């Protein structure tokens, strides 16, 4: 748990986000976008290293990076090659390795590879030959159980999932790692329905969607479970839409209470400490209207936010090392898709980091959102990431919030509600003025 708290502190610290140079030139290595080119860089470096300096410690971070990088590319063979060199994954690498395995399960459905890799890592944990640097072992257990269930190994799936029963998760409810809780519900339902406990799986997924502890990958699982319980898929689409509507309505009500009704283009945003006790802390300072703000995009071109007058504008502040920041992007992408033909614009504004770092990260992660940069944090003096601000078409600040909502769907519902409320209030104001 102390490791998780440390990561939370790092994610919100301006100083921790700044890259540091490494005597082995590792910073240049990780800026390379393609793993094939990283491997070339690594091999050339090995040729140039004196024999006495070609030690496992000197090459460890490179090997760890290449291992998860090849796996993210879909090349299990190259992953195995570098994993066989026993790299000690740093926290960032291990987090990305876990995300890669989740993606292999959810998107690629590579169940055999996921089962084998997660089992091997868990065995190493049990033997003490490998350590979990950030407390993600429970994710590997879930993935292994669900992969076994998909492969028809129901006894192994049940045995693996039983390792989690009765144990309180330190991270599942933290709203820090992407979709931690919703992914657990999905994998648990997969294991339960494979074991013939279809009603348990059905009830689990119903609760998850009703409470917005859900994500798009769960829909196909729910469809399977629904058919097992009902004997047909008929009525499923209507059923799940009802649950989603209920979840959105709850998020809408929560967000509505946060609407800033007073017209203001400048504002000091404050955050009340968890529990409601203590002095509110400053989250950001909007000292000038948004129309006066200009930032750089990833190509170095100036973007004037004043050009978006007449549109609902959302800006979200992030850094590449802020795990909850990036976790929210999937929800943002759904909102952008919904309003792609409307008077709406969303920018994710990177703080503290230089252009090469951000460009490389965005390319590697396939981020499709519009990215701007504020390396000096000069525009809003943001004190913690993630922080988002929503402006109405005139430039008044109508919402601001901090943190990750905990699931892709809840992030989507909350931001969508902010946009809808801002749009409705702006329309009502225009109508009143025209009377």
Short mmCIF file of C-alpha atoms in Angstrom, two decimals:
data_model
loop_
_atom_site.label_atom_id
_atom_site.label_comp_id
_atom_site.label_asym_id
_atom_site.label_seq_id
_atom_site.Cartn_x
_atom_site.Cartn_y
_atom_site.Cartn_z
CA UNK A 1 0.00 0.00 0.00
CA UNK A 2 2.91 2.36 0.74
CA UNK A 3 4.11 1.88 -2.83
CA UNK A 4 0.70 2.91 -4.16
CA UNK A 5 0.66 6.02 -1.98
CA UNK A 6 4.11 6.89 -3.27
CA UNK A 7 2.89 6.57 -6.85
CA UNK A 8 -0.06 8.81 -6.08
CA UNK A 9 2.29 11.46 -4.74
CA UNK A 10 4.48 11.16 -7.81
CA UNK A 11 1.54 11.53 -10.19
CA UNK A 12 0.60 14.87 -8.69
CA UNK A 13 4.06 16.36 -8.35
CA UNK A 14 5.43 18.79 -10.90
CA UNK A 15 9.00 18.01 -9.96
CA UNK A 16 8.57 14.24 -10.21
CA UNK A 17 7.26 14.53 -13.75
CA UNK A 18 10.44 16.07 -15.13
CA UNK A 19 12.67 13.57 -16.99
CA UNK A 20 16.18 13.00 -15.68
CA UNK A 21 19.16 12.05 -17.78
CA UNK A 22 20.76 8.65 -17.41
CA UNK A 23 24.44 7.95 -17.91
CA UNK A 24 23.50 5.02 -20.19
CA UNK A 25 21.39 7.36 -22.34
CA UNK A 26 18.21 5.51 -21.41
CA UNK A 27 16.15 8.68 -21.86
CA UNK A 28 17.02 8.76 -25.56
CA UNK A 29 16.17 5.07 -25.80
CA UNK A 30 12.65 5.40 -24.40
CA UNK A 31 11.86 8.31 -26.72
CA UNK A 32 12.16 5.97 -29.71
CA UNK A 33 8.61 5.23 -30.86
CA UNK A 34 9.01 1.78 -32.48
CA UNK A 35 10.26 -1.22 -30.54
CA UNK A 36 12.13 -2.44 -33.62
CA UNK A 37 14.19 0.77 -33.58
CA UNK A 38 14.66 0.52 -29.82
CA UNK A 39 16.14 -2.93 -30.30
CA UNK A 40 18.57 -1.58 -32.92
CA UNK A 41 19.59 1.20 -30.51
CA UNK A 42 20.13 -1.38 -27.76
CA UNK A 43 22.24 -3.68 -29.93
CA UNK A 44 24.42 -0.78 -31.08
CA UNK A 45 24.86 0.31 -27.48
CA UNK A 46 25.97 -3.21 -26.53
CA UNK A 47 28.65 -3.11 -29.21
CA UNK A 48 29.99 0.18 -27.86
CA UNK A 49 29.92 -0.74 -24.17
CA UNK A 50 33.28 -1.84 -22.74
CA UNK A 51 33.24 -5.47 -21.62
CA UNK A 52 33.57 -4.45 -17.99
CA UNK A 53 30.47 -2.27 -18.14
CA UNK A 54 28.26 -4.75 -20.01
CA UNK A 55 26.65 -5.92 -16.78
CA UNK A 56 23.07 -7.06 -16.10
CA UNK A 57 22.54 -3.94 -13.96
CA UNK A 58 23.68 -1.63 -16.77
CA UNK A 59 21.31 -3.18 -19.31
CA UNK A 60 18.40 -4.06 -17.03
CA UNK A 61 16.06 -1.17 -17.86
CA UNK A 62 16.63 -1.64 -21.59
CA UNK A 63 15.75 -5.33 -21.42
CA UNK A 64 12.65 -4.64 -19.36
CA UNK A 65 11.52 -2.00 -21.86
CA UNK A 66 12.09 -4.31 -24.81
CA UNK A 67 10.26 -7.19 -23.14
CA UNK A 68 6.99 -5.35 -22.61
CA UNK A 69 7.47 -3.36 -25.84
CA UNK A 70 7.57 -6.49 -27.99
CA UNK A 71 4.59 -7.94 -26.14
CA UNK A 72 2.61 -4.74 -26.78
CA UNK A 73 3.52 -5.21 -30.44
CA UNK A 74 2.04 -8.72 -30.30
CA UNK A 75 5.36 -10.57 -30.56
CA UNK A 76 5.29 -13.12 -27.75
CA UNK A 77 8.49 -14.77 -28.98
CA UNK A 78 10.56 -11.59 -28.56
CA UNK A 79 8.95 -10.96 -25.19
CA UNK A 80 10.03 -14.43 -24.08
CA UNK A 81 13.54 -13.77 -25.37
CA UNK A 82 14.01 -10.69 -23.21
CA UNK A 83 12.02 -12.05 -20.27
CA UNK A 84 14.44 -15.00 -20.19
CA UNK A 85 17.19 -12.51 -19.31
CA UNK A 86 15.34 -11.91 -16.01
CA UNK A 87 14.96 -8.11 -16.11
CA UNK A 88 13.80 -6.43 -12.93
CA UNK A 89 10.86 -4.38 -14.18
CA UNK A 90 10.66 -0.88 -12.77
CA UNK A 91 7.18 0.29 -11.63
CA UNK A 92 6.39 2.03 -14.93
CA UNK A 93 7.42 -0.98 -17.01
CA UNK A 94 5.47 -3.39 -14.86
CA UNK A 95 2.35 -1.22 -15.07
CA UNK A 96 2.61 -1.16 -18.88
CA UNK A 97 3.22 -4.90 -18.92
CA UNK A 98 -0.02 -5.42 -16.99
CA UNK A 99 -1.90 -3.06 -19.31
CA UNK A 100 -0.51 -4.95 -22.29
CA UNK A 101 -1.74 -8.27 -20.90
CA UNK A 102 -5.16 -6.74 -20.26
CA UNK A 103 -5.29 -5.50 -23.84
CA UNK A 104 -4.25 -8.93 -25.12
CA UNK A 105 -7.17 -10.44 -23.22
CA UNK A 106 -9.83 -7.82 -23.99
CA UNK A 107 -8.99 -6.69 -27.53
CA UNK A 108 -6.95 -9.47 -29.08
CA UNK A 109 -8.45 -12.41 -27.19
CA UNK A 110 -5.01 -14.07 -26.96
CA UNK A 111 -6.12 -16.28 -24.10
CA UNK A 112 -3.39 -18.93 -24.41
CA UNK A 113 -0.58 -16.37 -24.31
CA UNK A 114 -2.20 -14.45 -21.45
CA UNK A 115 -2.67 -17.61 -19.39
CA UNK A 116 0.93 -18.71 -19.89
CA UNK A 117 2.57 -15.34 -19.23
CA UNK A 118 0.49 -14.48 -16.16
CA UNK A 119 1.03 -17.98 -14.71
CA UNK A 120 4.79 -17.71 -15.18
CA UNK A 121 4.94 -14.30 -13.48
CA UNK A 122 2.74 -15.44 -10.59
CA UNK A 123 4.94 -18.50 -10.13
CA UNK A 124 7.96 -16.22 -9.91
CA UNK A 125 6.17 -14.13 -7.28
CA UNK A 126 5.44 -17.28 -5.27
CA UNK A 127 9.06 -18.41 -5.52
CA UNK A 128 10.41 -14.98 -4.65
CA UNK A 129 12.46 -14.76 -7.84
CA UNK A 130 10.45 -11.74 -9.01
CA UNK A 131 8.77 -8.95 -7.09
CA UNK A 132 5.61 -6.99 -7.78
CA UNK A 133 6.79 -3.35 -7.67
CA UNK A 134 3.34 -1.70 -7.55
CA UNK A 135 0.84 -4.21 -6.19
CA UNK A 136 -0.60 -5.47 -9.48
CA UNK A 137 -0.45 -9.21 -8.71
CA UNK A 138 -4.22 -9.40 -8.22
CA UNK A 139 -4.69 -8.20 -11.82
CA UNK A 140 -2.53 -11.08 -13.02
CA UNK A 141 -4.58 -13.50 -10.93
CA UNK A 142 -7.83 -12.18 -12.46
CA UNK A 143 -6.43 -12.40 -15.99
CA UNK A 144 -5.13 -15.91 -15.48
CA UNK A 145 -8.46 -17.08 -14.06
CA UNK A 146 -10.47 -15.51 -16.89
CA UNK A 147 -8.07 -16.80 -19.56
CA UNK A 148 -8.36 -20.33 -18.16
CA UNK A 149 -12.14 -19.99 -18.18
CA UNK A 150 -12.09 -18.93 -21.82
CA UNK A 151 -9.87 -21.90 -22.63
CA UNK A 152 -12.25 -24.31 -20.91
CA UNK A 153 -9.95 -24.97 -17.95
CA UNK A 154 -12.70 -24.31 -15.43
CA UNK A 155 -11.09 -26.04 -12.46
CA UNK A 156 -7.89 -24.03 -12.89
CA UNK A 157 -9.95 -20.85 -13.35
CA UNK A 158 -11.89 -21.42 -10.15
CA UNK A 159 -8.78 -22.27 -8.18
CA UNK A 160 -7.02 -19.14 -9.38
CA UNK A 161 -10.00 -16.85 -8.71
CA UNK A 162 -10.30 -18.35 -5.23
CA UNK A 163 -6.95 -16.74 -4.42
CA UNK A 164 -8.79 -13.41 -4.34
CA UNK A 165 -11.81 -14.51 -2.31
CA UNK A 166 -11.98 -13.03 1.15
CA UNK A 167 -9.07 -10.70 0.48
CA UNK A 168 -9.62 -6.96 0.53
CA UNK A 169 -8.12 -5.30 -2.53
CA UNK A 170 -5.87 -2.35 -1.78
CA UNK A 171 -6.21 -0.86 -5.25
CA UNK A 172 -9.57 -1.86 -6.76
CA UNK A 173 -11.55 1.02 -5.27
CA UNK A 174 -8.83 3.66 -5.45
CA UNK A 175 -9.89 5.16 -8.80
CA UNK A 176 -6.25 5.23 -9.81
CA UNK A 177 -5.56 2.43 -12.28
CA UNK A 178 -7.70 2.27 -15.42
CA UNK A 179 -10.92 0.24 -15.02
CA UNK A 180 -9.62 -1.76 -12.04
CA UNK A 181 -13.04 -2.47 -10.56
CA UNK A 182 -14.95 -2.91 -13.82
CA UNK A 183 -12.31 -5.28 -15.20
CA UNK A 184 -12.55 -7.37 -12.05
CA UNK A 185 -16.34 -7.63 -12.43
CA UNK A 186 -15.91 -8.66 -16.06
CA UNK A 187 -13.33 -11.37 -15.30
CA UNK A 188 -15.25 -12.64 -12.29
CA UNK A 189 -18.39 -12.96 -14.43
CA UNK A 190 -16.44 -14.87 -17.09
CA UNK A 191 -15.20 -17.36 -14.50
CA UNK A 192 -18.62 -17.71 -12.87
CA UNK A 193 -20.53 -18.34 -16.10
CA UNK A 194 -17.87 -20.82 -17.29
CA UNK A 195 -18.50 -22.71 -14.05
CA UNK A 196 -22.24 -22.75 -14.73
CA UNK A 197 -23.08 -20.01 -12.22
CA UNK A 198 -24.83 -17.90 -14.81
CA UNK A 199 -27.15 -16.06 -12.42
CA UNK A 200 -24.23 -14.96 -10.26
CA UNK A 201 -22.49 -13.61 -13.36
CA UNK A 202 -25.72 -11.92 -14.48
CA UNK A 203 -26.24 -10.22 -11.11
CA UNK A 204 -22.60 -9.11 -10.99
CA UNK A 205 -22.74 -7.45 -14.39
CA UNK A 206 -26.16 -5.91 -13.76
CA UNK A 207 -24.80 -4.25 -10.63
CA UNK A 208 -21.65 -3.11 -12.45
CA UNK A 209 -23.52 -1.40 -15.29
CA UNK A 210 -26.15 0.08 -12.99
CA UNK A 211 -23.45 1.68 -10.82
CA UNK A 212 -21.22 2.75 -13.76
CA UNK A 213 -18.46 0.34 -12.71
CA UNK A 214 -18.30 -0.73 -16.34
CA UNK A 215 -16.46 -0.38 -19.61
CA UNK A 216 -17.12 -1.25 -23.28
CA UNK A 217 -15.33 -4.63 -23.12
CA UNK A 218 -17.90 -5.91 -20.64
CA UNK A 219 -20.79 -5.70 -23.09
CA UNK A 220 -19.85 -8.84 -25.03
CA UNK A 221 -19.46 -10.78 -21.77
CA UNK A 222 -22.84 -9.55 -20.57
CA UNK A 223 -24.46 -10.56 -23.85
CA UNK A 224 -23.17 -14.13 -23.40
CA UNK A 225 -24.34 -14.29 -19.80
CA UNK A 226 -27.74 -12.81 -20.64
CA UNK A 227 -28.28 -15.52 -23.25
CA UNK A 228 -27.31 -18.23 -20.75
CA UNK A 229 -29.84 -16.93 -18.21
CA UNK A 230 -32.67 -15.98 -20.57
CA UNK A 231 -32.10 -18.60 -23.24
CA UNK A 232 -32.04 -15.91 -25.92
CA UNK A 233 -30.33 -12.60 -26.75
CA UNK A 234 -33.72 -11.00 -27.37
CA UNK A 235 -34.20 -8.04 -25.06
CA UNK A 236 -30.51 -7.68 -24.19
CA UNK A 237 -29.91 -4.38 -25.96
CA UNK A 238 -32.93 -2.83 -24.28
CA UNK A 239 -31.91 -4.23 -20.90
CA UNK A 240 -28.36 -2.90 -20.97
CA UNK A 241 -29.46 0.47 -22.32
CA UNK A 242 -31.79 0.74 -19.34
CA UNK A 243 -28.92 0.09 -16.94
CA UNK A 244 -26.69 2.59 -18.75
CA UNK A 245 -29.45 5.20 -18.67
CA UNK A 246 -29.85 4.67 -14.93
CA UNK A 247 -26.10 5.02 -14.36
CA UNK A 248 -25.92 8.18 -16.47
CA UNK A 249 -28.86 9.74 -14.62
CA UNK A 250 -27.07 9.21 -11.31
CA UNK A 251 -23.85 10.77 -12.63
CA UNK A 252 -25.84 13.65 -14.12
CA UNK A 253 -27.39 14.41 -10.74
CA UNK A 254 -23.99 14.34 -9.03
CA UNK A 255 -22.46 16.62 -11.64
CA UNK A 256 -25.40 19.04 -11.72
CA UNK A 257 -24.67 20.02 -8.13
CA UNK A 258 -21.19 21.16 -9.18
CA UNK A 259 -22.36 23.63 -11.85
CA UNK A 260 -21.00 27.15 -11.33
CA UNK A 261 -23.99 29.40 -12.00
CA UNK A 262 -22.16 32.68 -11.51
CA UNK A 263 -20.69 34.07 -14.73
CA UNK A 264 -16.92 34.15 -14.32
CA UNK A 265 -14.08 33.94 -16.83
CA UNK A 266 -11.44 33.95 -14.06
CA UNK A 267 -11.42 31.77 -10.98
CA UNK A 268 -9.29 30.19 -8.29
CA UNK A 269 -10.33 26.53 -8.29
CA UNK A 270 -10.15 24.89 -4.88
CA UNK A 271 -10.33 21.31 -3.73
CA UNK A 272 -11.78 20.24 -0.39
CA UNK A 273 -9.65 17.52 1.28
CA UNK A 274 -11.05 13.99 1.36
CA UNK A 275 -13.47 13.69 4.27
CA UNK A 276 -14.45 17.35 4.08
CA UNK A 277 -12.12 18.41 6.90
CA UNK A 278 -9.32 20.89 6.65
CA UNK A 279 -8.66 24.02 4.62
CA UNK A 280 -9.49 23.84 0.90
CA UNK A 281 -6.38 23.64 -1.26
CA UNK A 282 -5.85 25.54 -4.49
CA UNK A 283 -6.21 23.29 -7.52
CA UNK A 284 -5.57 25.89 -10.23
CA UNK A 285 -5.67 29.62 -10.85
CA UNK A 286 -7.41 31.01 -13.93
CA UNK A 287 -6.12 34.57 -13.71
CA UNK A 288 -7.15 35.58 -17.23
CA UNK A 289 -9.99 34.61 -19.57
CA UNK A 290 -9.54 31.48 -21.63
CA UNK A 291 -9.76 33.53 -24.83
CA UNK A 292 -6.39 35.06 -23.91
CA UNK A 293 -4.63 31.68 -23.55
CA UNK A 294 -2.35 30.37 -26.30
CA UNK A 295 -0.49 27.05 -26.17
CA UNK A 296 1.60 24.87 -28.46
CA UNK A 297 0.46 21.67 -30.12
CA UNK A 298 2.75 18.67 -30.68
CA UNK A 299 4.02 20.14 -33.95
CA UNK A 300 5.05 23.35 -32.21
CA UNK A 301 2.24 25.39 -33.71
CA UNK A 302 0.43 27.99 -31.60
CA UNK A 303 -3.19 27.24 -30.75
CA UNK A 304 -5.27 30.17 -29.52
CA UNK A 305 -8.04 28.97 -27.22
CA UNK A 306 -9.88 32.19 -28.07
CA UNK A 307 -10.54 30.70 -31.50
CA UNK A 308 -13.01 28.32 -29.82
CA UNK A 309 -15.34 31.04 -28.59
CA UNK A 310 -18.88 29.93 -29.38
CA UNK A 311 -18.08 26.32 -28.50
CA UNK A 312 -18.17 24.38 -25.27
CA UNK A 313 -14.48 23.96 -24.45
CA UNK A 314 -12.99 21.33 -22.16
CA UNK A 315 -9.33 21.37 -21.10
CA UNK A 316 -7.81 18.54 -19.09
CA UNK A 317 -4.32 18.73 -17.58
CA UNK A 318 -2.11 15.64 -17.50
CA UNK A 319 1.41 14.23 -17.56
CA UNK A 320 2.74 10.99 -19.02
CA UNK A 321 3.65 9.64 -15.57
CA UNK A 322 0.22 10.35 -14.13
CA UNK A 323 -1.56 6.99 -14.33
CA UNK A 324 -5.09 8.25 -13.47
CA UNK A 325 -4.68 11.05 -16.05
CA UNK A 326 -4.23 8.63 -18.93
CA UNK A 327 -6.81 6.23 -17.47
CA UNK A 328 -9.45 8.90 -18.13
CA UNK A 329 -8.66 9.25 -21.83
CA UNK A 330 -10.87 6.35 -22.96
CA UNK A 331 -13.91 8.09 -21.47
CA UNK A 332 -12.89 11.37 -23.11
CA UNK A 333 -12.62 9.67 -26.49
CA UNK A 334 -16.24 8.53 -26.20
CA UNK A 335 -17.37 12.09 -25.45
CA UNK A 336 -15.39 13.49 -28.38
CA UNK A 337 -17.02 10.90 -30.64
CA UNK A 338 -20.49 11.91 -29.41
CA UNK A 339 -19.91 15.59 -30.16
CA UNK A 340 -17.80 15.40 -33.30
CA UNK A 341 -20.43 17.36 -35.24
CA UNK A 342 -21.30 19.79 -32.44
CA UNK A 343 -19.86 23.10 -31.25
CA UNK A 344 -17.48 21.32 -28.90
CA UNK A 345 -13.72 21.01 -28.41
CA UNK A 346 -11.62 19.04 -25.93
CA UNK A 347 -7.89 19.46 -25.40
CA UNK A 348 -5.66 17.41 -23.09
CA UNK A 349 -2.88 19.76 -21.99
CA UNK A 350 0.40 18.19 -20.96
CA UNK A 351 2.29 19.91 -18.17
CA UNK A 352 6.00 20.03 -17.31
CA UNK A 353 7.29 17.75 -20.09
CA UNK A 354 9.20 18.59 -23.26
CA UNK A 355 7.94 18.09 -26.81
CA UNK A 356 9.95 14.90 -27.65
CA UNK A 357 8.73 13.18 -24.49
CA UNK A 358 5.07 13.96 -25.14
CA UNK A 359 5.21 13.22 -28.89
CA UNK A 360 6.81 9.83 -28.27
CA UNK A 361 4.32 8.90 -25.56
CA UNK A 362 1.29 9.92 -27.61
CA UNK A 363 2.53 7.92 -30.61
CA UNK A 364 3.32 4.80 -28.56
CA UNK A 365 0.00 4.80 -26.74
CA UNK A 366 -2.09 5.63 -29.81
CA UNK A 367 -3.72 8.64 -28.14
CA UNK A 368 -6.20 10.21 -30.55
CA UNK A 369 -7.22 13.23 -28.47
CA UNK A 370 -6.07 16.75 -29.35
CA UNK A 371 -2.91 17.37 -27.30
CA UNK A 372 -1.46 20.74 -26.29
CA UNK A 373 1.57 21.52 -24.15
CA UNK A 374 2.23 23.91 -21.27
CA UNK A 375 5.70 22.89 -20.17
CA UNK A 376 6.01 25.78 -17.72
CA UNK A 377 2.49 25.32 -16.29
CA UNK A 378 2.03 29.03 -16.96
CA UNK A 379 -1.58 29.13 -18.13
CA UNK A 380 -3.40 27.91 -15.01
CA UNK A 381 -0.74 27.07 -12.40
CA UNK A 382 -2.28 23.62 -11.94
CA UNK A 383 -1.34 22.05 -8.61
CA UNK A 384 -2.45 18.46 -9.24
CA UNK A 385 -3.23 16.19 -12.16
CA UNK A 386 -5.64 15.18 -13.56
CA UNK A 387 -7.62 18.43 -13.47
CA UNK A 388 -10.32 19.39 -15.97
CA UNK A 389 -12.11 22.71 -16.62
CA UNK A 390 -15.26 23.16 -18.69
CA UNK A 391 -16.03 26.51 -20.33
CA UNK A 392 -19.35 27.61 -21.80
CA UNK A 393 -19.47 29.14 -25.32
CA UNK A 394 -18.86 32.64 -23.88
CA UNK A 395 -15.79 31.53 -21.91
CA UNK A 396 -17.29 31.30 -18.42
CA UNK A 397 -16.01 28.48 -16.22
CA UNK A 398 -18.95 26.19 -15.51
CA UNK A 399 -17.27 23.09 -14.09
CA UNK A 400 -13.94 21.96 -12.77
CA UNK A 401 -12.91 18.69 -11.18
CA UNK A 402 -9.89 16.65 -10.19
CA UNK A 403 -9.07 12.95 -10.32
CA UNK A 404 -10.14 9.91 -12.30
CA UNK A 405 -13.75 8.69 -12.05
CA UNK A 406 -12.67 5.04 -11.71
CA UNK A 407 -14.07 3.51 -14.90
CA UNK A 408 -14.29 4.35 -18.58
CA UNK A 409 -18.09 4.53 -18.46
CA UNK A 410 -18.27 6.69 -15.34
CA UNK A 411 -15.67 9.09 -16.76
CA UNK A 412 -17.73 9.26 -19.94
CA UNK A 413 -21.02 9.80 -18.12
CA UNK A 414 -19.65 12.56 -15.91
CA UNK A 415 -18.00 14.54 -18.67
CA UNK A 416 -20.99 14.06 -20.96
CA UNK A 417 -23.26 15.35 -18.19
CA UNK A 418 -21.03 18.42 -17.78
CA UNK A 419 -21.28 19.12 -21.50
CA UNK A 420 -25.04 18.57 -21.63
CA UNK A 421 -25.70 20.77 -18.61
CA UNK A 422 -23.45 23.52 -19.96
CA UNK A 423 -25.14 23.30 -23.35
CA UNK A 424 -28.65 23.44 -21.84
CA UNK A 425 -27.88 26.39 -19.56
CA UNK A 426 -26.21 28.29 -22.42
CA UNK A 427 -29.23 27.72 -24.66
CA UNK A 428 -31.61 28.81 -21.91
CA UNK A 429 -29.58 31.97 -21.33
CA UNK A 430 -29.58 32.80 -25.04
CA UNK A 431 -33.34 32.29 -25.23
CA UNK A 432 -33.89 34.58 -22.24
CA UNK A 433 -31.77 37.33 -23.76
CA UNK A 434 -33.67 37.15 -27.05
CA UNK A 435 -37.06 37.61 -25.42
#
